[in-house]
Short mmCIF file of C-alpha atoms and ligand atoms in Angstrom, two decimals:
data_model
loop_
_atom_site.label_atom_id
_atom_site.label_comp_id
_atom_site.label_asym_id
_atom_site.label_seq_id
_atom_site.Cartn_x
_atom_site.Cartn_y
_atom_site.Cartn_z
CA UNK U 288 92.75 62.51 93.62
CA UNK U 289 95.77 63.91 95.48
CA UNK U 290 97.61 66.54 93.59
CA UNK U 291 100.92 68.27 94.24
CA UNK U 292 99.31 71.70 94.39
CA UNK U 293 96.96 70.61 97.14
CA UNK U 294 99.70 71.91 99.47
CA UNK U 295 101.14 74.62 97.33
CA UNK U 296 102.29 77.80 99.01
CA UNK U 297 103.00 80.14 96.11
CA UNK U 298 105.62 82.93 96.01
CA UNK U 299 105.16 85.59 93.33
CA UNK U 300 108.27 86.79 91.86
CA UNK U 301 108.32 89.97 89.80
CA UNK U 302 111.54 89.02 87.90
CA UNK U 303 112.59 92.49 86.92
CA UNK U 304 112.77 93.54 90.64
CA UNK U 305 113.91 90.44 92.45
CA UNK U 306 117.70 90.05 91.91
CA UNK U 307 120.04 91.52 89.25
CA UNK U 308 122.95 89.13 88.51
CA UNK U 309 124.63 90.94 85.54
CA UNK U 310 124.47 94.50 87.03
CA UNK U 311 122.30 95.99 84.33
CA UNK U 312 119.63 97.36 86.95
CA UNK U 313 117.16 94.69 85.74
CA UNK U 314 116.45 91.56 87.79
CA UNK U 315 116.96 88.28 85.77
CA UNK U 316 116.72 84.51 85.86
CA UNK U 317 120.34 83.87 87.30
CA UNK U 318 119.38 86.15 90.05
CA UNK U 319 116.42 84.12 90.90
CA UNK U 320 118.65 80.91 90.85
CA UNK U 321 120.92 82.58 93.45
CA UNK U 322 118.01 83.18 95.70
CA UNK U 323 116.62 79.82 95.65
CA UNK U 324 117.97 78.75 99.09
CA UNK U 325 116.43 81.92 100.57
CA UNK U 326 113.03 80.87 99.23
CA UNK U 327 113.55 77.23 100.39
CA UNK U 328 114.21 78.45 103.96
CA UNK U 329 111.30 80.71 103.79
CA UNK U 330 109.29 77.49 103.17
CA UNK U 331 107.30 78.28 99.92
CA UNK U 332 107.02 75.38 97.41
CA UNK U 333 105.85 76.91 94.35
CA UNK U 334 107.17 79.99 92.31
CA UNK U 335 105.06 82.00 89.97
CA UNK U 336 107.04 84.29 87.71
CA UNK U 337 105.41 87.43 86.14
CA UNK U 338 106.04 87.43 82.42
CA UNK U 339 109.64 86.87 81.22
CA UNK U 340 108.96 86.38 77.50
CA UNK U 341 110.42 88.80 74.78
CA UNK U 342 108.71 92.07 75.05
CA UNK U 343 109.08 95.78 74.32
CA UNK U 344 108.00 96.20 78.00
CA UNK U 345 105.10 98.68 77.37
CA UNK U 346 103.27 96.75 80.12
CA UNK U 347 106.36 95.30 81.83
CA UNK U 348 106.20 91.99 79.88
CA UNK U 349 102.29 91.57 79.55
CA UNK U 350 102.97 92.73 76.00
CA UNK U 351 104.46 89.62 74.55
CA UNK U 352 106.42 89.82 71.26
CA UNK U 353 107.65 86.29 71.27
CA UNK U 354 106.24 83.74 73.50
CA UNK U 355 108.91 81.12 72.68
CA UNK U 356 111.91 83.05 73.95
CA UNK U 357 113.12 84.75 77.07
CA UNK U 358 113.47 88.50 77.13
CA UNK U 359 117.27 89.21 76.80
CA UNK U 360 117.10 91.46 79.72
CA UNK U 361 116.17 88.64 81.91
CA UNK U 362 118.38 86.04 80.53
CA UNK U 363 118.38 83.13 77.99
CA UNK U 364 116.56 79.95 77.41
CA UNK U 365 119.56 78.18 78.84
CA UNK U 366 119.12 80.20 82.12
CA UNK U 367 115.48 79.45 82.14
CA UNK U 368 116.09 75.62 81.81
CA UNK U 369 118.65 76.01 84.63
CA UNK U 370 116.34 77.86 86.86
CA UNK U 371 113.66 75.12 86.29
CA UNK U 372 116.03 72.32 86.94
CA UNK U 373 117.37 74.06 90.18
CA UNK U 374 113.95 74.96 91.35
CA UNK U 375 112.80 71.20 90.97
CA UNK U 376 115.97 70.07 92.78
CA UNK U 377 114.93 72.35 95.76
CA UNK U 378 111.40 70.58 95.42
CA UNK U 379 109.73 73.60 94.25
CA UNK U 380 107.34 73.94 91.41
CA UNK U 381 107.30 76.66 88.81
CA UNK U 382 104.32 78.58 87.27
CA UNK U 383 104.71 80.66 84.18
CA UNK U 384 102.54 83.75 83.54
CA UNK U 385 100.48 83.06 80.44
CA UNK U 386 99.21 86.03 78.42
CA UNK U 387 96.55 84.88 76.09
CA UNK U 388 94.04 87.70 75.72
CA UNK U 389 96.37 90.04 73.74
CA UNK U 390 99.96 90.12 72.26
CA UNK U 391 102.18 93.05 71.82
CA UNK U 392 101.81 95.13 68.62
CA UNK U 393 105.44 94.00 67.78
CA UNK U 394 104.41 90.32 67.66
CA UNK U 395 105.02 88.97 64.19
CA UNK U 396 101.12 87.99 63.94
CA UNK U 397 100.09 91.48 64.34
CA UNK U 398 103.02 92.96 62.21
CA UNK U 399 101.81 90.74 59.46
CA UNK U 400 98.17 91.57 60.12
CA UNK U 401 98.93 95.22 59.45
CA UNK U 402 100.69 94.73 56.32
CA UNK U 403 97.65 93.74 54.19
CA UNK U 404 94.02 93.02 54.59
CA UNK U 405 94.74 89.60 53.13
CA UNK U 406 97.21 88.66 55.82
CA UNK U 407 96.45 85.16 57.09
CA UNK U 408 97.00 86.78 60.49
CA UNK U 409 94.38 89.54 60.11
CA UNK U 410 91.87 87.27 61.64
CA UNK U 411 94.04 86.64 64.63
CA UNK U 412 93.10 90.14 65.84
CA UNK U 413 89.85 92.07 66.11
CA UNK U 414 89.48 94.61 63.32
CA UNK U 415 86.26 96.46 62.82
CA UNK U 416 84.70 99.75 61.95
CA UNK U 417 84.75 101.40 58.64
CA UNK U 418 85.33 104.80 56.88
CA UNK U 419 87.19 106.03 60.03
CA UNK U 420 84.33 105.39 62.32
CA UNK U 421 84.86 103.44 65.49
CA UNK U 422 82.24 100.65 66.02
CA UNK U 423 81.39 101.50 69.48
CA UNK U 424 82.11 103.87 72.59
CA UNK U 425 83.76 101.20 74.69
CA UNK U 426 86.75 102.29 76.80
CA UNK U 427 90.15 100.58 77.37
CA UNK U 428 91.12 99.83 80.96
CA UNK U 429 94.35 101.90 80.25
CA UNK U 430 92.42 105.06 79.40
CA UNK U 431 90.92 106.16 76.07
CA UNK U 432 88.86 104.06 73.51
CA UNK U 433 89.46 100.31 73.07
CA UNK U 434 89.74 101.16 69.21
CA UNK U 435 93.04 102.32 67.63
CA UNK U 436 93.35 103.18 63.94
CA UNK U 437 94.48 100.33 61.66
CA UNK U 438 98.11 101.61 60.83
CA UNK U 439 97.38 100.12 57.24
CA UNK U 440 94.86 103.14 56.81
CA UNK U 441 92.00 100.93 55.80
CA UNK U 442 89.46 103.05 57.74
CA UNK U 443 89.30 100.15 60.24
CA UNK U 444 90.30 99.98 63.88
CA UNK U 445 91.77 97.28 66.02
CA UNK U 446 90.65 96.40 69.45
CA UNK U 447 92.75 96.68 72.51
CA UNK U 448 91.40 96.32 76.07
CA UNK U 449 94.71 97.38 77.66
CA UNK U 450 97.46 99.55 76.11
CA UNK U 451 97.04 100.44 72.47
CA UNK U 452 100.37 98.51 72.01
CA UNK U 453 98.56 95.34 73.25
CA UNK U 454 95.98 94.35 70.55
CA UNK U 455 93.54 91.68 71.66
CA UNK U 456 93.48 88.28 70.07
CA UNK U 457 90.41 87.13 68.35
CA UNK U 458 89.44 83.97 70.36
CA UNK U 459 86.58 83.41 67.85
CA UNK U 460 89.31 82.09 65.63
CA UNK U 461 90.09 78.46 66.27
CA UNK U 462 93.53 78.97 64.86
CA UNK U 463 94.18 81.55 67.75
CA UNK U 464 92.97 78.99 70.35
CA UNK U 465 95.17 76.20 68.75
CA UNK U 466 98.13 78.58 68.76
CA UNK U 467 97.73 79.30 72.49
CA UNK U 468 97.71 75.66 73.26
CA UNK U 469 100.77 75.09 71.34
CA UNK U 470 102.59 77.76 73.35
CA UNK U 471 101.28 76.17 76.53
CA UNK U 472 102.57 72.85 75.30
CA UNK U 473 105.97 74.30 74.66
CA UNK U 474 106.52 75.41 78.25
CA UNK U 475 104.94 72.47 79.74
CA UNK U 476 107.18 70.05 77.61
CA UNK U 477 110.01 71.91 79.24
CA UNK U 478 108.72 70.91 82.57
CA UNK U 479 106.87 73.83 83.72
CA UNK U 480 104.32 72.95 86.50
CA UNK U 481 101.42 75.30 85.79
CA UNK U 482 100.28 78.57 84.47
CA UNK U 483 98.95 81.66 85.92
CA UNK U 484 96.59 82.60 83.18
CA UNK U 485 96.26 86.32 82.61
CA UNK U 486 93.13 88.26 82.03
CA UNK U 487 91.31 85.15 80.57
CA UNK U 488 87.88 86.60 81.70
CA UNK U 489 88.30 89.02 78.75
CA UNK U 490 88.73 86.69 75.78
CA UNK U 491 85.09 86.86 74.69
CA UNK U 492 83.52 90.14 73.42
CA UNK U 493 79.90 90.96 72.82
CA UNK U 494 78.51 92.12 69.39
CA UNK U 495 80.92 94.94 68.61
CA UNK U 496 78.40 97.20 66.86
CA UNK U 497 76.57 98.53 69.88
CA UNK U 498 77.23 101.34 72.35
CA UNK U 499 77.27 100.94 76.05
CA UNK U 500 74.16 102.96 77.15
CA UNK U 501 74.62 106.59 78.24
CA UNK U 502 76.31 109.61 76.80
CA UNK U 503 79.84 108.92 77.87
CA UNK U 504 82.47 108.31 75.14
CA UNK U 505 84.45 106.28 75.66
CA UNK U 506 83.10 104.53 78.69
CA UNK U 507 84.29 101.31 80.50
CA UNK U 508 81.84 98.72 79.39
CA UNK U 509 82.76 95.65 81.31
CA UNK U 510 79.59 93.51 80.61
CA UNK U 511 80.57 93.84 76.95
CA UNK U 512 84.08 92.46 77.42
CA UNK U 513 84.30 90.63 80.75
CA UNK U 514 82.95 87.24 81.95
CA UNK U 515 80.93 86.61 78.86
CA UNK U 516 79.57 83.24 78.51
CA UNK U 517 81.87 82.07 75.82
CA UNK U 518 84.75 82.49 78.22
CA UNK U 519 83.49 79.21 79.80
CA UNK U 520 83.32 77.31 76.45
CA UNK U 521 86.84 78.46 75.19
CA UNK U 522 88.57 77.97 78.58
CA UNK U 523 86.92 74.64 79.02
CA UNK U 524 88.48 73.47 75.74
CA UNK U 525 91.88 74.98 76.63
CA UNK U 526 91.97 73.52 80.33
CA UNK U 527 90.69 70.01 79.35
CA UNK U 528 93.09 69.79 76.38
CA UNK U 529 96.02 70.64 78.68
CA UNK U 530 94.86 68.37 81.44
CA UNK U 531 94.46 65.56 79.26
CA UNK U 532 98.06 65.83 77.97
CA UNK U 533 99.53 66.97 81.35
CA UNK U 534 97.47 65.61 84.02
CA UNK U 535 99.50 67.36 86.80
CA UNK U 536 99.36 70.85 85.27
CA UNK U 537 98.13 73.43 87.66
CA UNK U 538 95.93 76.29 86.19
CA UNK U 539 95.63 79.56 88.17
CA UNK U 540 93.36 82.01 86.45
CA UNK U 541 93.26 85.79 87.08
CA UNK U 542 89.64 86.75 87.23
CA UNK U 543 89.78 90.16 88.42
CA UNK U 544 86.13 90.85 88.57
CA UNK U 545 84.86 87.45 89.68
CA UNK U 546 82.39 87.07 92.48
CA UNK U 547 81.93 83.55 94.13
CA UNK U 548 79.28 82.55 91.41
CA UNK U 549 81.68 83.26 88.65
CA UNK U 550 84.61 81.88 90.52
CA UNK U 551 82.77 78.48 90.80
CA UNK U 552 81.92 78.66 87.15
CA UNK U 553 85.61 79.10 86.44
CA UNK U 554 86.54 76.14 88.77
CA UNK U 555 83.91 73.92 87.53
CA UNK U 556 85.18 71.02 85.43
CA UNK U 557 82.15 71.56 83.26
CA UNK U 558 82.94 75.40 83.28
CA UNK U 559 86.39 76.82 82.76
CA UNK U 560 87.94 73.78 84.49
CA UNK U 561 90.65 75.86 86.34
CA UNK U 562 92.23 74.93 89.52
CA UNK U 563 92.19 78.14 91.32
CA UNK U 564 90.94 81.71 90.69
CA UNK U 565 92.36 85.04 91.69
CA UNK U 566 89.76 87.70 92.29
CA UNK U 567 90.26 91.30 93.10
CA UNK U 568 86.90 91.55 94.88
CA UNK U 569 88.22 90.71 98.20
CA UNK U 570 89.30 94.32 99.44
CA UNK U 571 86.03 96.47 99.48
CA UNK U 572 87.21 100.04 100.36
CA UNK U 573 85.59 102.73 102.39
CA UNK U 574 85.05 105.63 99.92
CA UNK U 575 83.25 107.94 102.35
CA UNK U 576 86.33 109.93 103.35
CA UNK U 577 87.53 110.81 99.90
CA UNK U 578 88.01 114.48 98.82
CA UNK U 579 85.16 115.19 96.31
CA UNK U 580 87.20 118.04 94.64
CA UNK U 581 89.57 115.89 92.61
CA UNK U 582 89.72 112.49 91.05
CA UNK U 583 89.52 109.61 93.43
CA UNK U 584 91.90 107.48 91.30
CA UNK U 585 94.97 107.74 93.59
CA UNK U 586 93.38 108.88 96.79
CA UNK U 587 94.28 106.43 99.61
CA UNK U 588 91.29 104.91 101.40
CA UNK U 589 90.80 102.50 104.32
CA UNK U 590 89.45 99.05 104.06
CA UNK U 591 85.79 98.78 104.66
CA UNK U 592 86.50 96.13 107.40
CA UNK U 593 82.95 94.75 107.83
CA UNK U 594 82.36 94.36 104.01
CA UNK U 595 85.76 92.81 103.68
CA UNK U 596 85.03 90.37 106.54
CA UNK U 597 81.79 89.54 104.77
CA UNK U 598 83.56 88.96 101.44
CA UNK U 599 86.03 86.63 103.13
CA UNK U 600 83.31 84.58 104.85
CA UNK U 601 81.44 84.19 101.72
CA UNK U 602 84.52 83.01 99.73
CA UNK U 603 85.45 80.75 102.50
CA UNK U 604 82.05 79.08 102.78
CA UNK U 605 81.23 79.04 98.95
CA UNK U 606 84.44 78.51 97.08
CA UNK U 607 86.36 75.13 97.46
CA UNK U 608 89.91 76.43 97.44
CA UNK U 609 90.00 80.13 97.45
CA UNK U 610 93.18 81.90 96.45
CA UNK U 611 94.54 83.83 99.47
CA UNK U 612 96.69 86.90 98.89
CA UNK U 613 97.06 90.34 100.33
CA UNK U 614 98.87 92.22 97.57
CA UNK U 615 100.35 91.74 93.99
CA UNK U 616 102.02 93.63 91.19
CA UNK U 617 98.70 95.27 90.35
CA UNK U 618 98.01 96.59 93.88
CA UNK U 619 99.73 98.59 96.50
CA UNK U 620 101.55 96.56 99.11
CA UNK U 621 99.58 95.55 102.19
CA UNK U 622 101.95 97.37 104.56
CA UNK U 623 101.24 100.55 102.72
CA UNK U 624 97.74 99.97 101.77
CA UNK U 625 95.67 99.02 104.95
CA UNK U 626 98.02 98.09 107.72
CA UNK U 627 98.48 101.05 110.09
CA UNK U 628 101.60 99.56 111.66
CA UNK U 629 103.93 96.54 111.67
CA UNK U 630 101.52 94.63 113.93
CA UNK U 631 98.70 95.02 111.66
CA UNK U 632 100.75 94.10 108.65
CA UNK U 633 101.36 90.65 110.60
CA UNK U 634 97.91 90.37 111.65
CA UNK U 635 96.65 90.78 108.10
CA UNK U 636 99.09 87.94 107.17
CA UNK U 637 97.44 85.51 109.86
CA UNK U 638 94.08 86.66 108.89
CA UNK U 639 94.50 85.80 105.08
CA UNK U 640 97.05 82.99 104.90
CA UNK U 641 95.87 80.70 107.67
CA UNK U 642 92.34 80.55 106.09
CA UNK U 643 91.33 77.66 103.76
CA UNK U 644 92.83 78.01 100.38
CA UNK U 645 96.19 78.53 98.49
CA UNK U 646 98.35 81.27 99.57
CA UNK U 647 100.25 83.49 97.28
CA UNK U 648 102.89 85.69 98.82
CA UNK U 649 104.08 88.57 97.03
CA UNK U 650 108.00 88.99 97.04
CA UNK U 651 108.89 91.14 99.97
CA UNK U 652 105.66 90.80 101.77
CA UNK U 653 107.61 88.38 104.01
CA UNK U 654 109.81 91.41 104.94
CA UNK U 655 106.90 93.89 105.67
CA UNK U 656 108.09 95.87 102.54
CA UNK U 657 106.18 98.96 101.91
CA UNK U 658 105.55 100.83 98.54
CA UNK U 659 108.59 102.75 97.15
CA UNK U 660 108.36 106.37 96.58
CA UNK U 661 108.86 106.95 92.85
CA UNK U 662 109.81 110.51 92.09
CA UNK U 663 108.53 110.81 88.65
CA UNK U 664 105.88 108.69 86.62
CA UNK U 665 107.26 109.42 83.20
CA UNK U 666 104.57 109.44 80.59
CA UNK U 667 101.89 108.40 82.78
CA UNK U 668 99.02 110.64 81.76
CA UNK U 669 96.72 109.40 84.59
CA UNK U 670 99.26 110.48 87.16
CA UNK U 671 99.74 113.88 85.51
CA UNK U 672 96.01 114.51 85.32
CA UNK U 673 95.65 113.44 89.01
CA UNK U 674 98.55 115.67 90.18
CA UNK U 675 97.11 118.71 88.25
CA UNK U 676 93.60 118.24 89.56
CA UNK U 677 94.85 117.59 93.18
CA UNK U 678 97.10 120.68 93.20
CA UNK U 679 94.28 122.85 91.74
CA UNK U 680 92.18 121.75 94.56
CA UNK U 681 94.73 122.99 97.08
CA UNK U 682 97.20 120.09 97.71
CA UNK U 683 100.87 120.55 97.18
CA UNK U 684 102.66 118.63 94.45
CA UNK U 685 104.43 116.56 97.15
CA UNK U 686 101.11 115.71 98.90
CA UNK U 687 99.61 114.62 95.35
CA UNK U 688 102.77 112.52 94.70
CA UNK U 689 102.58 110.86 98.12
CA UNK U 690 98.94 109.76 97.38
CA UNK U 691 100.08 108.39 93.90
CA UNK U 692 102.87 106.44 95.60
CA UNK U 693 100.52 104.98 98.12
CA UNK U 694 98.12 103.78 95.51
CA UNK U 695 99.95 103.35 92.02
CA UNK U 696 100.72 99.70 91.13
CA UNK U 697 104.18 100.55 89.96
CA UNK U 698 105.12 101.68 93.58
CA UNK U 699 104.46 97.98 94.79
CA UNK U 700 107.13 96.75 92.27
CA UNK U 701 110.28 98.12 94.06
CA UNK U 702 113.58 96.11 94.10
CA UNK U 703 113.65 93.30 96.73
CA UNK U 704 115.76 94.51 99.66
CA UNK U 705 118.44 91.81 100.47
CA UNK U 706 120.93 93.81 102.51
CA UNK U 707 122.02 97.26 103.39
CA UNK U 708 124.36 97.92 100.40
CA UNK U 709 123.43 101.09 98.23
CA UNK U 710 120.88 99.39 96.09
CA UNK U 711 119.74 96.96 98.72
CA UNK U 712 121.67 94.07 97.25
CA UNK U 713 119.44 93.98 94.32
CA UNK U 714 121.94 95.37 91.99
CA UNK U 715 125.24 97.27 92.04
CA UNK U 716 123.82 99.88 89.63
CA UNK U 717 120.65 101.96 89.73
CA UNK U 718 117.62 99.80 89.44
CA UNK U 719 115.28 100.09 86.48
CA UNK U 720 112.59 101.40 88.64
CA UNK U 721 113.50 104.41 90.72
CA UNK U 722 112.60 105.13 94.29
CA UNK U 723 113.25 103.93 97.81
CA UNK U 724 111.54 103.53 101.13
CA UNK U 725 113.62 103.99 104.12
CA UNK U 726 111.24 102.39 106.40
CA UNK U 727 111.89 98.93 104.97
CA UNK U 728 114.22 96.54 106.65
CA UNK U 729 116.30 94.15 104.66
CA UNK U 730 116.30 90.40 104.61
CA UNK U 731 119.88 90.37 106.05
CA UNK U 732 118.91 92.56 108.95
CA UNK U 733 115.74 90.33 109.68
CA UNK U 734 117.58 87.10 109.52
CA UNK U 735 118.55 86.78 113.14
CA UNK U 736 115.82 88.83 114.83
CA UNK U 737 113.16 86.49 116.29
CA UNK U 738 110.42 89.10 115.96
CA UNK U 739 111.23 90.04 112.46
CA UNK U 740 108.62 89.74 109.64
CA UNK U 741 110.89 87.25 107.96
CA UNK U 742 110.84 84.90 110.93
CA UNK U 743 107.14 85.55 111.41
CA UNK U 744 106.43 84.49 107.86
CA UNK U 745 108.64 81.27 108.16
CA UNK U 746 106.68 80.23 111.05
CA UNK U 747 103.32 81.15 109.23
CA UNK U 748 104.14 79.21 106.20
CA UNK U 749 105.26 76.16 108.14
CA UNK U 750 102.00 76.30 110.02
CA UNK U 751 99.98 76.79 106.84
CA UNK U 752 101.47 73.33 105.65
CA UNK U 753 100.28 71.34 108.63
CA UNK U 754 97.32 69.09 108.10
CA UNK U 755 94.96 71.21 110.05
CA UNK U 756 95.55 74.46 108.31
CA UNK U 757 96.11 72.84 104.95
CA UNK U 758 92.84 70.78 104.97
CA UNK U 759 90.76 71.79 107.87
CA UNK U 760 87.31 73.29 107.53
CA UNK U 761 86.78 77.01 108.23
CA UNK U 762 84.23 78.70 110.48
CA UNK U 763 83.98 82.45 111.26
CA UNK U 764 83.39 83.26 114.87
CA UNK U 765 81.24 86.29 115.36
CA UNK U 766 83.10 88.58 117.87
CA UNK U 767 81.76 92.11 117.91
CA UNK U 768 83.87 95.12 117.02
CA UNK U 769 86.74 95.43 114.47
CA UNK U 770 87.82 91.85 114.98
CA UNK U 771 88.58 88.91 112.87
CA UNK U 772 88.12 85.50 114.59
CA UNK U 773 88.01 82.20 112.95
CA UNK U 774 88.35 78.54 113.62
CA UNK U 775 89.86 75.70 111.56
CA UNK U 776 88.95 72.17 112.31
CA UNK U 777 89.96 68.72 111.11
CA UNK U 778 88.74 65.60 112.70
CA UNK U 779 89.57 66.00 116.43
CA UNK U 780 91.98 68.93 115.95
CA UNK U 781 91.10 72.56 115.94
CA UNK U 782 92.75 76.03 116.29
CA UNK U 783 91.44 79.61 116.40
CA UNK U 784 92.96 82.59 114.84
CA UNK U 785 91.88 85.71 116.68
CA UNK U 786 92.78 89.22 115.59
CA UNK U 787 91.88 92.47 117.21
CA UNK U 788 92.02 95.53 114.91
CA UNK U 789 89.92 97.55 117.36
CA UNK U 790 90.95 100.40 119.70
CA UNK U 791 89.88 98.59 122.85
CA UNK U 792 90.89 95.03 124.18
CA UNK U 793 88.52 92.10 123.41
CA UNK U 794 87.68 89.01 125.42
CA UNK U 795 86.99 85.72 123.86
CA UNK U 796 86.02 82.43 125.73
CA UNK U 797 88.28 79.53 124.53
CA UNK U 798 89.44 76.16 125.73
CA UNK U 799 92.56 76.31 123.87
CA UNK U 800 95.84 76.74 125.74
CA UNK U 801 98.64 75.92 122.96
CA UNK U 802 99.97 79.26 121.72
CA UNK U 803 101.17 78.84 118.09
CA UNK U 804 101.73 82.25 116.87
CA UNK U 805 101.46 85.83 118.50
CA UNK U 806 101.40 89.47 117.55
CA UNK U 807 101.24 92.10 120.29
CA UNK U 808 99.95 91.53 123.75
CA UNK U 809 97.47 88.98 125.20
CA UNK U 810 96.45 87.27 128.46
CA UNK U 811 95.12 83.74 128.57
CA UNK U 812 93.89 82.04 131.70
CA UNK U 813 90.77 80.36 132.99
CA UNK U 814 89.30 79.77 129.53
CA UNK U 815 89.43 83.31 128.69
CA UNK U 816 91.63 85.16 126.14
CA UNK U 817 92.13 88.74 126.47
CA UNK U 818 93.42 90.45 123.35
CA UNK U 819 94.89 93.93 123.36
CA UNK U 820 94.37 96.42 120.37
CA UNK U 821 96.56 95.64 117.38
CA UNK U 822 97.13 92.06 118.66
CA UNK U 823 96.53 88.65 117.30
CA UNK U 824 96.92 85.03 118.29
CA UNK U 825 96.83 81.52 116.90
CA UNK U 826 95.67 79.01 119.52
CA UNK U 827 95.28 75.26 119.39
C1 LIG A 1698 96.70 91.59 84.38
C2 LIG A 1698 98.08 91.79 84.81
O1 LIG A 1698 98.19 91.30 86.11
C3 LIG A 1698 98.46 93.27 84.62
O2 LIG A 1698 99.61 93.58 85.28
C4 LIG A 1698 98.39 93.51 83.14
O3 LIG A 1698 98.54 94.92 83.08
C5 LIG A 1698 97.01 93.16 82.55
N1 LIG A 1698 96.57 91.98 82.90
C6 LIG A 1698 97.20 93.15 81.00
O4 LIG A 1698 97.86 91.93 80.67
#
């Protein structure tokens, strides 16, 4: 059956950094409303907002204290309703981020749970251990143990996979599952079109009373808390319940460690029954050139191009509608991470977004924005540790910080660059996140330049929505070297996307003559395409 999201091109907005309308340095919902015409002209038709619920902002909104209200920094419920209405007027759909694996420790459920062992909310969370002994050696993704002492001093601990201020919910408890459905209904009843489901692969945990083998304590123990079989059962119930009540709802699941087999289980109507899955497994990195004398955590690295290519072709050939993205709020921006120059940043865009699947464009990607340079990472222990180790190994502090800014996820969350005013048109006051990048060019300055990123992305997005690129089959063409060449075909139409990341020119036989998009330099005659280094082309 045809669905609205078959042709979705999603634009990810990090609301805190998009547009500040009340000059407090934090982006807000009225700011997004103001920029809807820009988004319409860009050509996207679906918006995904990172969390906007009431939150102490320990993890920038992924720590939710009230799922039923908008964080006052970002606006009010009336602002949200206005945004939804306006977006719909522009024929755009809206997706909310949906955080169901954990809450903030300030959430009333948790606050009640730590008042008494008899609290009816105690079993909403995972308390375990006794006499001050942690149940196991598992580590949190944010460092340290997953276990934090029960503030009630019972000798028990509570489980947190992320920050200690983000206790995990106990999905074994049917009341938790029902409560999450009720929250989803609240937003869907308002007219929201879908949910980006955060960290759902972690809702099921193994038997808590076992260590992960080895002598490390604490140790990341993913097999014990990621992609467990019960995830399918609980998400199946969640998805089917919502789809029965809201047949058009779009469910986009974040499955960071999913390979194609897991992704297909998550997409299977008998599995998690999601509509699309975001994996973090696309970008295999080349770790061979890292400095062994200090932590590799923030050491920049190249893309392992061959492995990346293999990953892409496997996803394209095995998963029905892969999610296509180059960066997001958890990853460095593509223009900083892998693209060596502007041409390559555009080539990665052609590579990724013209493939089969649903594109997600991270705000500012369409301007070729790079990471910002954050001067200080206040209170971030991993950064302090890294800088200490790197300077002990002989780097200067600036060199170490430069690495951090290339790699840290916060550096990809810089303010959107609208114009050339002091804070880039994002705000009149200093933004909540400090740091600039002078290599960036604002939307205003790109508007009338036919060769700008912005105009390139406009063309790309409109091409993406043509039948051939929206529905066509995908075939990788094996051209030797650091190249990426593929064909899309539908009935009697076909096109090729040819990209040369290599140092020398490449030649490809082709019968196509109609040039749809170009980056760099090429020659095309007598059935031969000559593509110079750092050049790409789309031919029909
Ligand atoms: C995934 C989100 O994308 C990330 O930003 C967040 O820190 C974790 N989930 C925890 O919610």
